[in-house]
PDB file of C-alpha atoms in Angstrom:
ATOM      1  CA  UNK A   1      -6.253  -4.106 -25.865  1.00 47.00           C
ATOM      2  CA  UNK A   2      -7.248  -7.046 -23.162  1.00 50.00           C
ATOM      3  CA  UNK A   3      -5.672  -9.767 -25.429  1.00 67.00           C
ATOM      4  CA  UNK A   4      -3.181  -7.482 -25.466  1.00 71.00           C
ATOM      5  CA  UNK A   5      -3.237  -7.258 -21.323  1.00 94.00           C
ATOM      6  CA  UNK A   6      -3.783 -11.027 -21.277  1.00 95.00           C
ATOM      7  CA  UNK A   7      -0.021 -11.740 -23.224  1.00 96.00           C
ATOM      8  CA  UNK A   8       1.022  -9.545 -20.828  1.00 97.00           C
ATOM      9  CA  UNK A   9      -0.191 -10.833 -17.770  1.00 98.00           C
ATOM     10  CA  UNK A  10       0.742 -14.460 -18.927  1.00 97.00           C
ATOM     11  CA  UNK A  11       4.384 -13.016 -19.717  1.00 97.00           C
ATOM     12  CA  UNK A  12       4.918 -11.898 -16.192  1.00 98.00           C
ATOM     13  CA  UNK A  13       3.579 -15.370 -14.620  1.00 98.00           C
ATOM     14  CA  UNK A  14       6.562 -16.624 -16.582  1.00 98.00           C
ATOM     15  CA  UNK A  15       8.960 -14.519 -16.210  1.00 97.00           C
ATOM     16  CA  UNK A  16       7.872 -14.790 -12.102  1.00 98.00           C
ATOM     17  CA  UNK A  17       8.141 -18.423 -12.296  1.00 98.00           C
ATOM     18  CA  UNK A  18      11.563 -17.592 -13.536  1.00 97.00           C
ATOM     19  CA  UNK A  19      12.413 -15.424 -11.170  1.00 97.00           C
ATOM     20  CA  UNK A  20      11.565 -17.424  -8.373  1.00 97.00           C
ATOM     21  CA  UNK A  21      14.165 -20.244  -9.612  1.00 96.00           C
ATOM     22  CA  UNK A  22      16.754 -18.366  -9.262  1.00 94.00           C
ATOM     23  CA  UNK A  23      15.870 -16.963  -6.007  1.00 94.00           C
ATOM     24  CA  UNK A  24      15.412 -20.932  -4.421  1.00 95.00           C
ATOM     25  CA  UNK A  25      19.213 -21.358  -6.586  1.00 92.00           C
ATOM     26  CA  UNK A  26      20.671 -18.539  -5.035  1.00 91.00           C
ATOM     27  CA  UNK A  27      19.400 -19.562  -1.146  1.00 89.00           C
ATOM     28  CA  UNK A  28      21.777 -22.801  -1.865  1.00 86.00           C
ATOM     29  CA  UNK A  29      24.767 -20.453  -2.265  1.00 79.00           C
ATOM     30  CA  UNK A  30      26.522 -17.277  -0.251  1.00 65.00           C
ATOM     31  CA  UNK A  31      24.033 -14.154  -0.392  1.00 70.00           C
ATOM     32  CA  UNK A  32      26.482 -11.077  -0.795  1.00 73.00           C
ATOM     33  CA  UNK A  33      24.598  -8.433   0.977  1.00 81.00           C
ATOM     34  CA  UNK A  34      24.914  -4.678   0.470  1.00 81.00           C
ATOM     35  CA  UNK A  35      22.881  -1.777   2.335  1.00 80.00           C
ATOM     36  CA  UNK A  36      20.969   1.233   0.682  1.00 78.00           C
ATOM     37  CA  UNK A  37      19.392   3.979   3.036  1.00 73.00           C
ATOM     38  CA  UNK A  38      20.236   2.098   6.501  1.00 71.00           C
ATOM     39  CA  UNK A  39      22.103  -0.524   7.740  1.00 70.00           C
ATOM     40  CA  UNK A  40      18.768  -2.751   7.932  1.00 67.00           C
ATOM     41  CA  UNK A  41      17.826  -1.198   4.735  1.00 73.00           C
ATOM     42  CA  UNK A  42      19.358  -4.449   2.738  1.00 75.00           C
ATOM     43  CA  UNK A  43      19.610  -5.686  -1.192  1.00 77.00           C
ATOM     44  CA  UNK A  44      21.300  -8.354  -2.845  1.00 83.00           C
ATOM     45  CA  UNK A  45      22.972  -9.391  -6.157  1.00 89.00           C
ATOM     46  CA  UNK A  46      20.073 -11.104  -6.752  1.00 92.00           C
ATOM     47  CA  UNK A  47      17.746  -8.612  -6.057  1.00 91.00           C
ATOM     48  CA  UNK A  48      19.303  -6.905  -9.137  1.00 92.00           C
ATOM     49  CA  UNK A  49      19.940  -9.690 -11.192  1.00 92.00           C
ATOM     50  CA  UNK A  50      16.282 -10.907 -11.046  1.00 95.00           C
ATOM     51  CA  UNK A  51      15.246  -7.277 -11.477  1.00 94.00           C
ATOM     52  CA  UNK A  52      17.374  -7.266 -14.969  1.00 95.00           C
ATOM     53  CA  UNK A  53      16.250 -11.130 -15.372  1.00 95.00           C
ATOM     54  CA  UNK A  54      12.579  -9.419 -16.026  1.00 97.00           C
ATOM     55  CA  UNK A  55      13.092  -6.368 -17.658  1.00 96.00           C
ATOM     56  CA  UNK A  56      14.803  -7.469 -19.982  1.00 96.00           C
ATOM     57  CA  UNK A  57      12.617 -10.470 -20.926  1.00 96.00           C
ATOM     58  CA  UNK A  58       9.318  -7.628 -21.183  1.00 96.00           C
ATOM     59  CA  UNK A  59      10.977  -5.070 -23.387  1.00 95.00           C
ATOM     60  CA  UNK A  60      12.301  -7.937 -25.922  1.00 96.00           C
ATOM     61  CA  UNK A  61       8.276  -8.430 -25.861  1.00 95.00           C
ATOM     62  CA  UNK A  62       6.929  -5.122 -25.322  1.00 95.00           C
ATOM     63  CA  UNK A  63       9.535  -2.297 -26.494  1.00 96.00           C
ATOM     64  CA  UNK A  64       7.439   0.347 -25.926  1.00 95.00           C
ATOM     65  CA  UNK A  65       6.813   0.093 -22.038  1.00 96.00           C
ATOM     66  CA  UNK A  66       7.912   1.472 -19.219  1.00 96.00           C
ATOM     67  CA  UNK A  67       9.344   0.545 -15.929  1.00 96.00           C
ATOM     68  CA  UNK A  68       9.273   1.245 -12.589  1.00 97.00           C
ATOM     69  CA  UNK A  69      12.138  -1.038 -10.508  1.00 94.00           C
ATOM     70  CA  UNK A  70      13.098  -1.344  -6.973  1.00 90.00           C
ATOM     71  CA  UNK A  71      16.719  -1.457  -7.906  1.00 90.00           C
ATOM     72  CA  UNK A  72      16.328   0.468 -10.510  1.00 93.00           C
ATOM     73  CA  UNK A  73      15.090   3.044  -8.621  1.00 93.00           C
ATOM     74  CA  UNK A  74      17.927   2.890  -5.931  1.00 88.00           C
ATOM     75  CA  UNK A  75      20.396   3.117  -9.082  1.00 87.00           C
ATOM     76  CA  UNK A  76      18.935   6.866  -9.636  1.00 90.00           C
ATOM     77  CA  UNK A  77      15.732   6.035 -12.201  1.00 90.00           C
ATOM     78  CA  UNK A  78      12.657   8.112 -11.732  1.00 89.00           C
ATOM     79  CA  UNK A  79      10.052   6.708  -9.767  1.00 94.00           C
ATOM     80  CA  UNK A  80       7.088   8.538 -12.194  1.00 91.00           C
ATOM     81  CA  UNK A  81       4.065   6.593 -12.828  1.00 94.00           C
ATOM     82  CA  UNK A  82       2.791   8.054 -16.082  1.00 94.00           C
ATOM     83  CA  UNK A  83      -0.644   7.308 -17.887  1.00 96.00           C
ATOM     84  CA  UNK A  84       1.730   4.574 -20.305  1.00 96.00           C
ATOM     85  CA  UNK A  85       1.921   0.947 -19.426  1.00 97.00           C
ATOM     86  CA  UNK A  86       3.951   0.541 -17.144  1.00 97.00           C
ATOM     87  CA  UNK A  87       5.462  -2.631 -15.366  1.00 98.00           C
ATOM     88  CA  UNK A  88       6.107  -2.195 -11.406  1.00 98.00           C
ATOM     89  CA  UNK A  89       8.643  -4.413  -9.996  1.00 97.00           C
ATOM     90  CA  UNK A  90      10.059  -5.937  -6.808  1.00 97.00           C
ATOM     91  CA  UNK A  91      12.167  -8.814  -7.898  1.00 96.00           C
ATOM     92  CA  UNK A  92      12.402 -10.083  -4.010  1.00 95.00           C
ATOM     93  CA  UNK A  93      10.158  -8.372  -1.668  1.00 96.00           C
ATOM     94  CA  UNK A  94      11.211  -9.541   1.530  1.00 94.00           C
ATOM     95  CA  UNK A  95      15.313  -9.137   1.207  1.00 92.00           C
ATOM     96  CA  UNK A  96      15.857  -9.232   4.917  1.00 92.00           C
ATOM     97  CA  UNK A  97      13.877 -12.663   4.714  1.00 94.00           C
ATOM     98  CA  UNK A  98      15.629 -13.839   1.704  1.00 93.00           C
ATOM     99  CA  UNK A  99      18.770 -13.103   3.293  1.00 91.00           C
ATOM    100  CA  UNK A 100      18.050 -15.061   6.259  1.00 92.00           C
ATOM    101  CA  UNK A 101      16.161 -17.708   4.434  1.00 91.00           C
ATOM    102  CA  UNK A 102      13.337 -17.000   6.212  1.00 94.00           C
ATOM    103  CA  UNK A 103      10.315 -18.683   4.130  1.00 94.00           C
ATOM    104  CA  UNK A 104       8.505 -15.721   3.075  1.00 97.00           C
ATOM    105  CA  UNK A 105      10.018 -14.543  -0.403  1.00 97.00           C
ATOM    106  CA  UNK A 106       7.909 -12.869  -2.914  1.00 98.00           C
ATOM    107  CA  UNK A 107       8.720 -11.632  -6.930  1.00 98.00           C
ATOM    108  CA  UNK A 108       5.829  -8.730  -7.082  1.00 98.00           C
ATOM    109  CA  UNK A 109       4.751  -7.331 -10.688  1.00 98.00           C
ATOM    110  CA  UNK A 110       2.381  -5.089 -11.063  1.00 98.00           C
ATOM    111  CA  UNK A 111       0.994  -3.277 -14.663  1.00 98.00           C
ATOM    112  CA  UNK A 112      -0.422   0.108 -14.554  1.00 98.00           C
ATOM    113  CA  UNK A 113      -2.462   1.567 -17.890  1.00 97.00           C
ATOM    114  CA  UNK A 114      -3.223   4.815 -17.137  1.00 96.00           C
ATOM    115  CA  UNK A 115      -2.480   4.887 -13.513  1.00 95.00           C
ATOM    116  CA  UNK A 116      -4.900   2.065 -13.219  1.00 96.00           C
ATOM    117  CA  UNK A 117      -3.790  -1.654 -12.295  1.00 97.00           C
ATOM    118  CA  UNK A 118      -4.673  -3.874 -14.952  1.00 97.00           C
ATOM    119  CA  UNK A 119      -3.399  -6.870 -13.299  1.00 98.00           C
ATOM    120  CA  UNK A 120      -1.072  -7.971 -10.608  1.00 98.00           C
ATOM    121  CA  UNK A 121       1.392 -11.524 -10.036  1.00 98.00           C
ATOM    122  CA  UNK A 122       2.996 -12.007  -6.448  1.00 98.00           C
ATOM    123  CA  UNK A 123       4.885 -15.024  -6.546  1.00 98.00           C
ATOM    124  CA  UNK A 124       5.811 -16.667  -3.022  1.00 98.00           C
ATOM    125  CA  UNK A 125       8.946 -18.415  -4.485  1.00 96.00           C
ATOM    126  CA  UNK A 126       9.475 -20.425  -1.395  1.00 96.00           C
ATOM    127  CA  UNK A 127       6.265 -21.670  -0.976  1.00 97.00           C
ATOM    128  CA  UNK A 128       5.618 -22.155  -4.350  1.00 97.00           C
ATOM    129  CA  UNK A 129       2.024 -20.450  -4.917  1.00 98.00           C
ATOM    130  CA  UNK A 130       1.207 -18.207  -7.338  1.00 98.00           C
ATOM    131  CA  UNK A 131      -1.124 -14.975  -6.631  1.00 98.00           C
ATOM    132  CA  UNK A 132      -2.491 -13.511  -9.863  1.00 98.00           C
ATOM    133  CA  UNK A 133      -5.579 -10.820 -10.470  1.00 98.00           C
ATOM    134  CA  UNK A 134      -6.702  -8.884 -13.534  1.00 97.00           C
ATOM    135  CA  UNK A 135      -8.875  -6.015 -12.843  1.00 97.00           C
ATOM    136  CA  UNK A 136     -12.267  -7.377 -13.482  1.00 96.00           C
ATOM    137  CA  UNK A 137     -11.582 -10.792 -13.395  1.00 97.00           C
ATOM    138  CA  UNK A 138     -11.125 -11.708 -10.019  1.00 98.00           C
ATOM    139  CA  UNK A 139      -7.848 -13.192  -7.554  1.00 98.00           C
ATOM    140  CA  UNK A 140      -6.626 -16.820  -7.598  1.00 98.00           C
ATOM    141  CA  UNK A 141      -3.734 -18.738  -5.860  1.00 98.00           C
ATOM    142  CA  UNK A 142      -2.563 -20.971  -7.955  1.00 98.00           C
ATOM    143  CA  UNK A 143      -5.503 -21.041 -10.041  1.00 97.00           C
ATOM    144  CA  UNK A 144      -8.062 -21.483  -7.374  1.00 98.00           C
ATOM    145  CA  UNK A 145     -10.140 -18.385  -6.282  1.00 98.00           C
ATOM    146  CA  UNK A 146      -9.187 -16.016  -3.760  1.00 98.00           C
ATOM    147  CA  UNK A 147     -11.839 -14.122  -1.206  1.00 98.00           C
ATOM    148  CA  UNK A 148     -11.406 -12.196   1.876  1.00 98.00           C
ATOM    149  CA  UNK A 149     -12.368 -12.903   5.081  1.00 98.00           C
ATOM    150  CA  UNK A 150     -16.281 -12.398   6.277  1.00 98.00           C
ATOM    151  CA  UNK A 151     -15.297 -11.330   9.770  1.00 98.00           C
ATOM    152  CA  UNK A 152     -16.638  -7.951  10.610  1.00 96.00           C
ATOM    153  CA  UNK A 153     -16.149  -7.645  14.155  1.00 98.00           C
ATOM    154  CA  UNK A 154     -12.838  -6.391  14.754  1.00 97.00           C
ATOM    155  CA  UNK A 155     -11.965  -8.207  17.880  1.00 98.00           C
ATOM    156  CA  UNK A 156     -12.228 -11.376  16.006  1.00 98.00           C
ATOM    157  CA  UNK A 157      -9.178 -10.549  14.212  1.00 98.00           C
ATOM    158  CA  UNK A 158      -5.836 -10.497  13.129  1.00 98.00           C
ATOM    159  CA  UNK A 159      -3.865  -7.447  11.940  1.00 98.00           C
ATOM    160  CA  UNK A 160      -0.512  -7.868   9.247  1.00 98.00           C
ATOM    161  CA  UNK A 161       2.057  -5.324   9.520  1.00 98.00           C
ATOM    162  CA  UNK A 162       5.918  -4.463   9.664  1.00 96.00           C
ATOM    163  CA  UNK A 163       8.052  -2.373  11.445  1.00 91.00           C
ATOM    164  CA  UNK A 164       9.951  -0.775   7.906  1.00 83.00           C
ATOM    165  CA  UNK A 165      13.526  -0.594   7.679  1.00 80.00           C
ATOM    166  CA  UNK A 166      13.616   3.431   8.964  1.00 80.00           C
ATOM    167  CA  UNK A 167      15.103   3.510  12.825  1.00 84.00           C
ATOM    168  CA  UNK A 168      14.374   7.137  13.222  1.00 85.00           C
ATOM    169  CA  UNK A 169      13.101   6.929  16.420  1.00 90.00           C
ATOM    170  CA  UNK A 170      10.299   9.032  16.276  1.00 87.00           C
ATOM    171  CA  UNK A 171       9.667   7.040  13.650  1.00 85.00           C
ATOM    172  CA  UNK A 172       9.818   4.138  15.413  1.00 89.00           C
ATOM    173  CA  UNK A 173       7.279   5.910  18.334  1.00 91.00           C
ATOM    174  CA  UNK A 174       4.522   6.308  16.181  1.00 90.00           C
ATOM    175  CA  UNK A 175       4.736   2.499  14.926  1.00 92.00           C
ATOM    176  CA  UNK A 176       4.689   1.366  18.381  1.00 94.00           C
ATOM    177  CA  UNK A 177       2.201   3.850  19.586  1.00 95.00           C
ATOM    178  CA  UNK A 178      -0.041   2.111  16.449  1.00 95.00           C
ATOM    179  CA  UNK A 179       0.511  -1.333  17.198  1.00 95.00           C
ATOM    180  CA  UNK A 180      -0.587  -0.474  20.652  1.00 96.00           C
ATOM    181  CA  UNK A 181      -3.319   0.791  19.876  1.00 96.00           C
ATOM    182  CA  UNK A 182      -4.216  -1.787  17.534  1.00 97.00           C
ATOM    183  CA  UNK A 183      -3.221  -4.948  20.295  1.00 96.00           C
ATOM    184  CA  UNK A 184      -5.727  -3.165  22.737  1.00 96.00           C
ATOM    185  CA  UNK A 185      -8.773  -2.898  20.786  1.00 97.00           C
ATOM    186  CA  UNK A 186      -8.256  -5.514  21.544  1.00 97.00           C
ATOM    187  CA  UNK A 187      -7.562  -7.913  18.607  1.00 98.00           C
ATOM    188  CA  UNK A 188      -6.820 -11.790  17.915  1.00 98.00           C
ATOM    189  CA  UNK A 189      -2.982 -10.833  16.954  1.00 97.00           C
ATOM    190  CA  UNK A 190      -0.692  -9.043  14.967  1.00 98.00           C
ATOM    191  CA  UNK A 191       1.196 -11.113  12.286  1.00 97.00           C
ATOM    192  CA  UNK A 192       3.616  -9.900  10.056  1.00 96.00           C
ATOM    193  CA  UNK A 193       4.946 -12.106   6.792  1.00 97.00           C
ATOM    194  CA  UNK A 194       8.382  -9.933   6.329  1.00 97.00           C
ATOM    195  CA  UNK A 195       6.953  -8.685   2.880  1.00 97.00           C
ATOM    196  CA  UNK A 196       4.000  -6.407   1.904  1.00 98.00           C
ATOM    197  CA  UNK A 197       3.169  -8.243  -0.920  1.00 98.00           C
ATOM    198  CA  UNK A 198       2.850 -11.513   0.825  1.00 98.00           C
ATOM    199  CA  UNK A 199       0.870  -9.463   3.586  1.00 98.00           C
ATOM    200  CA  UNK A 200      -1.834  -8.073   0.755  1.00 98.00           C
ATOM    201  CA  UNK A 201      -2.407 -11.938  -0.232  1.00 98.00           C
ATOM    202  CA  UNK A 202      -3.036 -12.821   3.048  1.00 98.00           C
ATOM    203  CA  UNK A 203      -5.746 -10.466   3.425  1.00 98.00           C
ATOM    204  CA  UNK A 204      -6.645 -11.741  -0.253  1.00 98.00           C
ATOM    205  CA  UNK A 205      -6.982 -15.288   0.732  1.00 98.00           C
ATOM    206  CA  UNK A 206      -8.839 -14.778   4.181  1.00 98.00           C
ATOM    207  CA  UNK A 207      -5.911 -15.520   6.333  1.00 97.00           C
ATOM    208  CA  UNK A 208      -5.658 -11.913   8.098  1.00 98.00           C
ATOM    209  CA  UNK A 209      -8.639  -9.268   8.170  1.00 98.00           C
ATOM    210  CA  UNK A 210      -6.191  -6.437   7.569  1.00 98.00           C
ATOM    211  CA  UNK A 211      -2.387  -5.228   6.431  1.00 98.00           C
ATOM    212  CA  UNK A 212      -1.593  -1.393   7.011  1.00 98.00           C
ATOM    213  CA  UNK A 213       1.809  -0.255   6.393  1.00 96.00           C
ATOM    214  CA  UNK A 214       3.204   3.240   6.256  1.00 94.00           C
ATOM    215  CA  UNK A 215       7.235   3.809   4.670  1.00 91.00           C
ATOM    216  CA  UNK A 216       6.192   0.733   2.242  1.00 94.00           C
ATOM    217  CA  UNK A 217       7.149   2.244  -1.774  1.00 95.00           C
ATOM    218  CA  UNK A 218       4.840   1.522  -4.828  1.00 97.00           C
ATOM    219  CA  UNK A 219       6.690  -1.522  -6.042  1.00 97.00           C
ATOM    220  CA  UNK A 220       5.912  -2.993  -2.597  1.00 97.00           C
ATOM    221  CA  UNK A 221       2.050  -2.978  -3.022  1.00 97.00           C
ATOM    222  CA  UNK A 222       1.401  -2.375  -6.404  1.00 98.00           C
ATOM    223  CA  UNK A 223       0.741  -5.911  -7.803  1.00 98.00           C
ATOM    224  CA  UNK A 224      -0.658  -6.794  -3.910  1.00 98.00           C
ATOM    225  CA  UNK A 225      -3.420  -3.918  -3.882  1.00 98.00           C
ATOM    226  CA  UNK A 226      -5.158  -5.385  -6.859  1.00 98.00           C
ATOM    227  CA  UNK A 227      -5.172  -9.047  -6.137  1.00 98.00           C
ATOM    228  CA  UNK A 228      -7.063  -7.737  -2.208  1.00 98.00           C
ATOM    229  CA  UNK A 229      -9.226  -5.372  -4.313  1.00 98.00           C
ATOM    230  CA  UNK A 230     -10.195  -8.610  -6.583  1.00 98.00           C
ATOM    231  CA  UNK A 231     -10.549 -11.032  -3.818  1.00 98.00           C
ATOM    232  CA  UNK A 232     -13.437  -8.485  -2.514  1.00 98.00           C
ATOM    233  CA  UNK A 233     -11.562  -6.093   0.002  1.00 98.00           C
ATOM    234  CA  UNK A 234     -11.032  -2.662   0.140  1.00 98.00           C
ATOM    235  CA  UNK A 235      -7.669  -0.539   0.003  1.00 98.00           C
ATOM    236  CA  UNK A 236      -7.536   3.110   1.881  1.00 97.00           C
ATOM    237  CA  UNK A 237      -4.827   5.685   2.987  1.00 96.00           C
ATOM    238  CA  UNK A 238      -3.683   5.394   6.582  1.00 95.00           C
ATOM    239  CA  UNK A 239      -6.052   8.254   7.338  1.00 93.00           C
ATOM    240  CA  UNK A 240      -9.344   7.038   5.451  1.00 93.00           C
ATOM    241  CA  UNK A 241      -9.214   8.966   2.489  1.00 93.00           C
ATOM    242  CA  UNK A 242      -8.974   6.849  -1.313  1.00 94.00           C
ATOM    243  CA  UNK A 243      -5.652   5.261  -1.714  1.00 95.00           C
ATOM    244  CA  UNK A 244      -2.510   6.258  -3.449  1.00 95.00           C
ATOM    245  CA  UNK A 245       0.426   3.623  -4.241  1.00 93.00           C
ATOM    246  CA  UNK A 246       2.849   6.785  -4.870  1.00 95.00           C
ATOM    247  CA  UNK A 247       2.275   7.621  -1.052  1.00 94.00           C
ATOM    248  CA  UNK A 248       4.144   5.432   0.955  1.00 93.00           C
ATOM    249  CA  UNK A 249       1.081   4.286   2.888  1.00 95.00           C
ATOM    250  CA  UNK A 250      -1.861   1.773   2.935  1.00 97.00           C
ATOM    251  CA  UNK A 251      -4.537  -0.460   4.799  1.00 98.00           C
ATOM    252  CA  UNK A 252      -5.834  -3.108   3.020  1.00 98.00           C
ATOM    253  CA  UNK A 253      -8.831  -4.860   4.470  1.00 98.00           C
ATOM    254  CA  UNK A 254     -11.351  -7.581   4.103  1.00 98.00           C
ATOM    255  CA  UNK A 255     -14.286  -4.616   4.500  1.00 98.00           C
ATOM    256  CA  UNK A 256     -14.512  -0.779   5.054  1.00 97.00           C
ATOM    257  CA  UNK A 257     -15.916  -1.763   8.971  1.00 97.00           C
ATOM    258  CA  UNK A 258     -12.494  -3.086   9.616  1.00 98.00           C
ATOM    259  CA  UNK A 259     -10.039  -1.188   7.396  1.00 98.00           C
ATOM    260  CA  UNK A 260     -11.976   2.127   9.314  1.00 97.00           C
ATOM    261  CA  UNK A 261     -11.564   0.569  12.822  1.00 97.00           C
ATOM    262  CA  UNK A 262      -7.325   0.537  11.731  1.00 97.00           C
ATOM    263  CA  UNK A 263      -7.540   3.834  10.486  1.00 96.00           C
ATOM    264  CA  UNK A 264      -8.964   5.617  13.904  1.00 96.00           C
ATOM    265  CA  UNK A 265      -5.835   3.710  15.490  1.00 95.00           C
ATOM    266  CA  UNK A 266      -2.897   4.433  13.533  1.00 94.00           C
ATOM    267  CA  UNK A 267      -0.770   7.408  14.758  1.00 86.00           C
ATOM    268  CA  UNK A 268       0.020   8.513  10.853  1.00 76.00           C
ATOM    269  CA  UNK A 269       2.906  10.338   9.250  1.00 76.00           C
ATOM    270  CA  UNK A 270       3.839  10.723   5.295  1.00 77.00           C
ATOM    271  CA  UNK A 271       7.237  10.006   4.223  1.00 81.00           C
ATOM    272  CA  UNK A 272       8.614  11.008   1.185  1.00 82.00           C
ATOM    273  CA  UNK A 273       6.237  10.081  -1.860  1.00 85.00           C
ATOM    274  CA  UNK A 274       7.270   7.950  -4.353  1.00 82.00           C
ATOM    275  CA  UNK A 275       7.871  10.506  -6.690  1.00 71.00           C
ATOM    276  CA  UNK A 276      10.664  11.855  -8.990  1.00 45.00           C
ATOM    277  CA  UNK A 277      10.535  14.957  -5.817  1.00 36.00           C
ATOM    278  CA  UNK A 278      11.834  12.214  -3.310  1.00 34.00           C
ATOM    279  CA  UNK A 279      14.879  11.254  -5.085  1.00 29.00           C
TER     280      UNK A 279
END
């Protein structure tokens, strides 16, 4: 089965590479935009056409796997992550960036056997670097080696997150009551690239000692867990306990010191799971 994981793996660095052409194509031309579950809640033609663009390029290869697709999804698929490989995609994470050509663009795949990652490819299109992990094997950027950041003390650091496209405002309270708490520990800075899977490589390559997120969906994080996990940090729920991509919520951190110093900050709530029980 790993040569079998390996053809796999190298099939979605192409079909990334791919993807990210015609994502840098369609910047030179008008971006018809369309909404889903808020006005800021956005998604393009493009987002579905490079969504299609990669599906259909894996099951010509591999008939017998499943899929789990942003737009997909949003079309009225099941979000069900079975024990079957299965291929978890976000053809453009970062859609409000894309939109405004803001230079943070990512094509996240993730493969699940068995509800385990196997390996994950972000692709930051704009910038042209590659992110790639296989479970095992460790987490490169563009070939070259990927490890977290050796900073322990929390005040040393900077935080990644994102504000989520919900305007609820209680929802909105308890991400401002976070980041709050999170400014006055007090920290370095809060950064946030527009895209979750851009965020989990910066933890990945040392840049930030820590993403959390809560409202993010599976497709989001999925490739992006694995490549921090690799590089030699650690991935937990918002309220310490062992992660779950189907919950909507993460922290991903260079070390358990810091990823626990986030959790005792964050003012937590669960959306809906990403689950066939959400849709």
């Amino acid at each position: 089965m790993a040569d079998l994981w390996q053809n796999a793996m190298d099939h979605a660095v192409a079909a990334a590479r791919r993807a990210g052409q015609v994502v840098r194509e369609a910047l030179q031309d008008d971006r018809k935009v369309m909404t889903k579950s808020s006005s800021v809640d956005l998604v393009t033609q493009t987002d579905q056409k490079v969504e299609q663009l990669i599906i259909q390029s894996v099951r010509e290869k591999f008939p017998k796997h499943r899929f789990i697709g942003e737009e997909s999804v949003a079309a009225g698929e099941p979000c069900v992550l079975t024990d079957g490989p299965t291929w978890i995609i976000d053809p453009i994470d970062g859609t409000t960036n894309f939109v405004h050509a803001f230079p943070f663009v990512a094509v996240s795949i993730g493969f699940s056997v068995n509800k385990q990652m196997e390996f994950g490819v972000v692709y930051s299109c704009l910038e042209d670097k590659m992110y790639t992990a296989k479970r095992g094997k460790g987490a490169f950027c563009n070939g070259e080696p990927l490890q977290v950041s050796n900073q322990e003390d929390i005040k040393q650091s900077i935080i990644a997150t994102e504000f989520g496209s919900s305007r609820d405002p209680e929802a909105v309270d308890k991400i401002f009551s976070s980041l709050r708490n999170i400014l006055c520990i007090p920290v370095h800075g809060v950064r946030g690239a527009g895209t979750a899977a851009i965020n989990m490589c910066l933890v990945a390559s040392g840049c930030v000692e820590a993403y959390y997120e809560i409202g993010i969906h599976v497709w989001d994080v999925a490739a992006g867990s694995l490549i921090v996990s690799e590089a030699g940090g650690v991935l937990m729920d918002v309220e310490g306990g062992e992660v779950d991509l189907m919950s909507r919520r993460v922290v991903a951190a260079n070390s358990r010191t810091i990823g626990e110093r986030i959790v005792k900050q964050i003012d937590s709530f669960s959306p809906p799971r990403d689950d066939a029980s959400s849709l």
